[in-house]
Short mmCIF file of C-alpha atoms in Angstrom, two decimals:
data_model
loop_
_atom_site.label_atom_id
_atom_site.label_comp_id
_atom_site.label_asym_id
_atom_site.label_seq_id
_atom_site.Cartn_x
_atom_site.Cartn_y
_atom_site.Cartn_z
CA MET A 1 -0.15 0.01 -0.03
CA VAL A 2 2.67 2.40 0.94
CA LEU A 3 4.68 2.01 -2.60
CA PRO A 4 1.78 2.89 -4.71
CA LEU A 5 0.86 6.05 -2.68
CA LEU A 6 4.47 7.20 -2.97
CA ILE A 7 4.46 6.81 -6.80
CA VAL A 8 1.36 8.61 -6.74
CA LEU A 9 2.67 11.31 -4.65
CA ASN A 10 5.67 11.40 -7.08
CA ASN A 11 3.66 11.98 -9.96
CA ALA A 12 1.15 14.34 -8.63
CA LEU A 13 4.12 16.79 -7.83
CA LYS A 14 5.58 16.58 -11.23
CA SER A 15 5.09 19.01 -14.13
CA PRO A 16 3.59 17.37 -17.26
CA ALA A 17 6.88 18.01 -19.27
CA ASP A 18 8.72 16.45 -16.49
CA TYR A 19 6.28 13.21 -16.39
CA SER A 20 6.59 13.21 -20.41
CA ALA A 21 10.42 13.38 -20.30
CA HIS A 22 11.43 11.19 -17.41
CA GLY A 23 8.50 8.85 -16.87
CA PRO A 24 6.30 7.78 -14.09
CA LEU A 25 8.99 6.23 -12.00
CA ALA A 26 11.84 9.13 -12.07
CA LEU A 27 12.19 11.51 -9.11
CA PRO A 28 10.59 14.88 -9.62
CA HIS A 29 13.15 17.74 -11.03
CA GLY A 30 11.35 20.23 -8.29
CA ILE A 31 7.92 20.22 -6.66
CA HIS A 32 5.06 21.56 -8.48
CA PHE A 33 1.56 21.80 -7.18
CA ASP A 34 -0.05 22.94 -10.47
CA ALA A 35 -1.85 19.48 -10.81
CA LEU A 36 -3.33 19.51 -7.53
CA SER A 37 -4.54 23.11 -7.51
CA ASP A 38 -5.81 22.75 -11.15
CA PHE A 39 -7.91 19.78 -10.30
CA TRP A 40 -9.17 21.26 -6.83
CA THR A 41 -10.64 24.20 -8.97
CA ARG A 42 -11.62 22.15 -12.09
CA VAL A 43 -13.92 19.82 -10.22
CA ASP A 44 -14.85 22.15 -7.15
CA PHE A 45 -13.03 19.45 -5.04
CA GLY A 46 -13.61 21.08 -1.82
CA GLN A 47 -17.52 20.88 -2.24
CA MET A 48 -17.22 17.16 -3.11
CA LEU A 49 -14.78 16.39 0.01
CA VAL A 50 -17.66 17.98 2.29
CA ASN A 51 -20.14 15.73 0.67
CA SER A 52 -18.09 12.42 1.12
CA VAL A 53 -16.96 13.43 4.71
CA LEU A 54 -20.74 13.96 5.48
CA ILE A 55 -22.11 10.88 3.66
CA SER A 56 -19.36 8.47 4.87
CA GLY A 57 -19.51 9.81 8.48
CA LEU A 58 -23.29 9.52 8.92
CA VAL A 59 -23.34 6.11 7.12
CA ALA A 60 -21.10 5.06 9.64
CA VAL A 61 -22.73 6.31 12.72
CA PHE A 62 -26.21 5.13 11.29
CA GLY A 63 -25.12 1.66 9.93
CA VAL A 64 -23.45 0.82 13.48
CA VAL A 65 -26.71 1.85 15.09
CA LEU A 66 -28.76 -0.37 12.93
CA SER A 67 -26.41 -3.09 13.41
CA VAL A 68 -26.64 -2.79 17.23
CA LEU A 69 -30.44 -2.69 17.26
CA ASN A 70 -30.76 -5.75 14.64
CA ALA A 71 -28.11 -7.80 16.32
CA TYR A 72 -29.39 -7.12 19.82
CA ALA A 73 -32.92 -8.50 18.94
CA ILE A 74 -31.43 -11.52 16.89
CA GLY A 75 -28.40 -12.17 19.30
CA ILE A 76 -29.93 -11.61 22.47
CA GLY A 77 -33.73 -11.33 21.99
CA ARG A 78 -33.55 -14.89 20.10
CA ILE A 79 -36.52 -13.88 18.04
CA LYS A 80 -38.02 -16.56 15.90
CA GLY A 81 -36.62 -17.61 12.61
CA ARG A 82 -33.30 -16.21 13.67
CA ALA A 83 -31.42 -18.58 11.01
CA TRP A 84 -33.58 -17.46 8.22
CA ILE A 85 -33.20 -13.84 9.20
CA LEU A 86 -29.20 -14.24 9.29
CA ALA A 87 -29.34 -16.00 6.06
CA PHE A 88 -31.40 -13.12 4.41
CA PHE A 89 -28.61 -10.64 5.60
CA VAL A 90 -25.97 -12.92 4.21
CA LEU A 91 -27.62 -12.82 1.03
CA ALA A 92 -27.76 -9.06 1.13
CA ASN A 93 -23.93 -9.12 1.66
CA VAL A 94 -23.34 -10.90 -1.70
CA LEU A 95 -25.97 -9.29 -3.73
CA PRO A 96 -24.03 -7.08 -6.41
CA GLN A 97 -24.98 -3.22 -6.37
CA GLU A 98 -25.54 -3.65 -9.83
CA ALA A 99 -28.67 -5.35 -9.27
CA LEU A 100 -29.75 -2.58 -6.99
CA VAL A 101 -29.24 0.38 -9.24
CA TYR A 102 -32.39 0.61 -11.02
CA PRO A 103 -34.85 -0.37 -7.92
CA LEU A 104 -33.11 2.27 -6.00
CA TYR A 105 -33.11 4.79 -8.68
CA TYR A 106 -36.88 4.34 -9.41
CA LEU A 107 -37.71 4.42 -5.69
CA SER A 108 -35.77 7.52 -4.88
CA LYS A 109 -37.53 9.27 -7.86
CA GLN A 110 -40.81 8.24 -6.50
CA VAL A 111 -40.48 9.51 -3.07
CA GLY A 112 -38.70 12.70 -3.88
CA LEU A 113 -35.18 11.98 -2.94
CA TYR A 114 -33.23 11.57 -5.90
CA ASP A 115 -30.22 13.65 -6.33
CA THR A 116 -29.90 14.30 -2.46
CA ARG A 117 -27.31 13.02 -0.04
CA VAL A 118 -29.93 11.85 2.15
CA SER A 119 -30.85 9.10 -0.38
CA LEU A 120 -27.27 7.82 -0.55
CA ILE A 121 -27.03 8.01 3.39
CA ILE A 122 -30.19 5.80 3.68
CA VAL A 123 -29.27 3.44 1.27
CA PHE A 124 -25.38 2.91 2.37
CA SER A 125 -26.68 2.86 6.18
CA VAL A 126 -28.85 -0.21 5.31
CA ILE A 127 -26.16 -1.76 3.10
CA GLN A 128 -23.43 -1.73 5.64
CA ALA A 129 -25.79 -2.56 8.43
CA ALA A 130 -26.58 -5.85 6.54
CA PHE A 131 -22.79 -6.93 7.32
CA GLY A 132 -22.78 -5.39 10.67
CA THR A 133 -26.09 -7.16 11.84
CA TYR A 134 -24.49 -10.46 10.69
CA LEU A 135 -21.18 -9.80 12.42
CA LEU A 136 -22.48 -8.60 15.69
CA SER A 137 -25.28 -11.25 15.86
CA SER A 138 -22.54 -13.91 16.58
CA VAL A 139 -20.99 -11.54 18.83
CA LEU A 140 -23.93 -10.99 21.03
CA GLY A 141 -25.10 -14.64 20.64
CA ALA A 142 -22.28 -15.36 22.91
CA PHE A 143 -23.09 -12.47 25.43
CA PRO A 144 -23.11 -14.08 28.95
CA LYS A 145 -26.88 -14.72 29.94
CA GLU A 146 -26.20 -14.76 33.55
CA VAL A 147 -25.18 -10.95 33.37
CA ILE A 148 -28.29 -10.21 31.21
CA GLU A 149 -30.50 -12.01 33.91
CA ALA A 150 -28.74 -10.57 36.70
CA ALA A 151 -29.69 -6.95 35.17
CA ARG A 152 -33.21 -7.99 34.70
CA ILE A 153 -33.52 -9.11 38.33
CA ASP A 154 -32.50 -5.80 39.41
CA GLY A 155 -35.33 -4.00 37.43
CA ALA A 156 -33.33 -2.94 34.07
CA ASN A 157 -35.44 -3.12 31.01
CA SER A 158 -34.29 -4.30 27.64
CA TRP A 159 -33.24 -0.49 26.43
CA GLN A 160 -31.17 -0.27 29.64
CA ILE A 161 -29.45 -3.84 29.22
CA LEU A 162 -28.67 -2.51 25.55
CA TRP A 163 -27.42 0.82 26.08
CA ARG A 164 -25.77 0.41 29.61
CA MET A 165 -24.34 -2.90 29.18
CA VAL A 166 -24.20 -4.62 25.61
CA VAL A 167 -23.03 -1.35 24.07
CA PRO A 168 -20.14 -0.50 26.45
CA ILE A 169 -18.76 -3.89 26.31
CA SER A 170 -19.06 -4.16 22.84
CA ARG A 171 -17.56 -0.86 22.24
CA PRO A 172 -14.15 -1.93 20.83
CA THR A 173 -16.26 -4.32 18.05
CA LEU A 174 -18.45 -1.22 17.42
CA GLY A 175 -15.45 0.91 16.65
CA VAL A 176 -13.99 -1.44 14.23
CA LEU A 177 -17.23 -1.53 12.36
CA MET A 178 -17.55 2.39 12.11
CA VAL A 179 -13.93 2.85 10.62
CA PHE A 180 -14.70 -0.11 7.97
CA PHE A 181 -18.09 1.73 7.18
CA PHE A 182 -16.64 4.85 6.80
CA ILE A 183 -13.77 3.61 4.38
CA TRP A 184 -16.07 1.58 2.30
CA THR A 185 -18.64 4.15 1.88
CA TRP A 186 -15.77 6.81 0.95
CA ASN A 187 -14.72 4.50 -1.69
CA GLU A 188 -18.09 3.69 -3.44
CA PHE A 189 -18.56 4.75 -6.96
CA LEU A 190 -21.31 3.31 -8.69
CA LEU A 191 -24.34 4.29 -6.61
CA PRO A 192 -23.02 7.76 -6.10
CA LEU A 193 -22.41 7.96 -9.81
CA VAL A 194 -26.15 6.96 -10.31
CA MET A 195 -27.69 8.67 -7.62
CA LEU A 196 -26.03 12.01 -7.42
CA PRO A 197 -26.09 13.53 -10.92
CA SER A 198 -25.49 17.29 -10.03
CA ASN A 199 -21.94 18.42 -9.25
CA ASP A 200 -23.09 20.17 -5.95
CA ASN A 201 -23.86 16.60 -4.45
CA GLN A 202 -21.05 14.29 -5.84
CA THR A 203 -18.47 12.76 -3.87
CA VAL A 204 -14.82 12.40 -4.27
CA SER A 205 -14.87 8.87 -5.98
CA VAL A 206 -16.66 10.20 -8.60
CA ALA A 207 -14.46 13.40 -9.14
CA LEU A 208 -12.05 11.09 -11.17
CA GLY A 209 -14.74 10.53 -13.68
CA VAL A 210 -14.15 14.08 -15.19
CA LEU A 211 -10.66 13.35 -16.20
CA GLN A 212 -11.24 10.76 -18.50
CA GLY A 213 -11.10 11.87 -22.16
CA GLN A 214 -11.72 9.90 -25.48
CA ARG A 215 -8.18 10.25 -26.71
CA LEU A 216 -6.06 12.24 -24.08
CA MET A 217 -5.44 11.72 -20.14
CA ASP A 218 -3.39 14.23 -18.26
CA ALA A 219 -1.24 11.66 -16.09
CA THR A 220 -0.17 14.08 -13.65
CA MET A 221 -3.59 15.55 -12.71
CA THR A 222 -4.86 12.05 -12.56
CA ASN A 223 -2.21 11.32 -10.06
CA ALA A 224 -3.09 14.42 -8.10
CA ALA A 225 -6.89 13.35 -8.03
CA GLY A 226 -5.92 9.99 -6.78
CA LEU A 227 -3.71 11.55 -3.89
CA LEU A 228 -6.43 14.05 -2.98
CA GLY A 229 -9.09 11.42 -3.05
CA ALA A 230 -6.97 8.97 -0.98
CA LEU A 231 -5.49 11.25 1.74
CA PRO A 232 -8.77 12.05 3.59
CA ALA A 233 -9.44 8.24 3.97
CA ILE A 234 -6.09 7.65 5.24
CA VAL A 235 -5.77 10.35 7.67
CA PHE A 236 -9.28 8.79 9.18
CA PHE A 237 -7.65 5.43 9.22
CA LEU A 238 -4.45 6.67 11.16
CA VAL A 239 -6.71 8.52 13.61
CA PHE A 240 -8.78 5.56 14.47
CA GLN A 241 -5.91 3.00 13.98
CA ARG A 242 -5.91 2.53 17.84
CA THR A 243 -9.53 1.83 18.10
CA LEU A 244 -9.32 -0.66 14.95
CA THR A 245 -6.30 -2.58 16.60
CA ARG A 246 -7.97 -2.56 19.98
CA GLY A 247 -10.99 -3.99 18.60
CA ILE A 248 -9.18 -6.84 16.76
CA ALA A 249 -7.26 -7.75 19.87
CA VAL A 250 -10.25 -7.75 22.09
CA GLY A 251 -12.07 -10.11 19.50
CA ALA A 252 -9.02 -12.24 19.13
CA VAL A 253 -8.89 -12.82 22.83
CA LYS A 254 -12.44 -13.45 23.08
#
């Protein structure tokens, strides 16, 4: 992962003449920010950055909340038909997004949410929650029953057990899911391309599409776009790396 990022960084800081003369692997003869600034202004990257952060952040939060609620009912509540419900969530995880494009497009048109960030937040929250529910159901299914029974004897209701006992104990796993949901949503391309046609609502992953020409490609600007698109996700991962490591370590110990 580090080597491709360094190559992209190297090419993003070159001038087009330097790139043409020495190729993509040669070190730049001077640092040039022209490609970065040109791409930023050409696609209004600042607005796309805000859109991606807003959509990915809300999807990470809502996806985790939906996953916890579903998994609590399936794993601890032991609702009827548990095996069939889990099979449905597994099927939802393997369903290709290409099969969802037209139904989601038609439904968003009918309810008046087409070309709005709200539509994408709802769709991705449900999609990510399908994986989160399947994962958390097995985790909460192994939750100590003695602890839950003791809490009920003390007068705690289902909501109190969930928010005061289950969620705090499962916090490392929930942190891992939140990091994954953010990065997965950040990298999505197909649904944002279809559901958000206007420039004011598009995301970072769609910004690369404006650089594709029929017979010409600006290599330095393409690398600059890739660098600007990857940096926020890398920063988010580094900030929450300790949470991710702690969650994986706790899962391994359990």
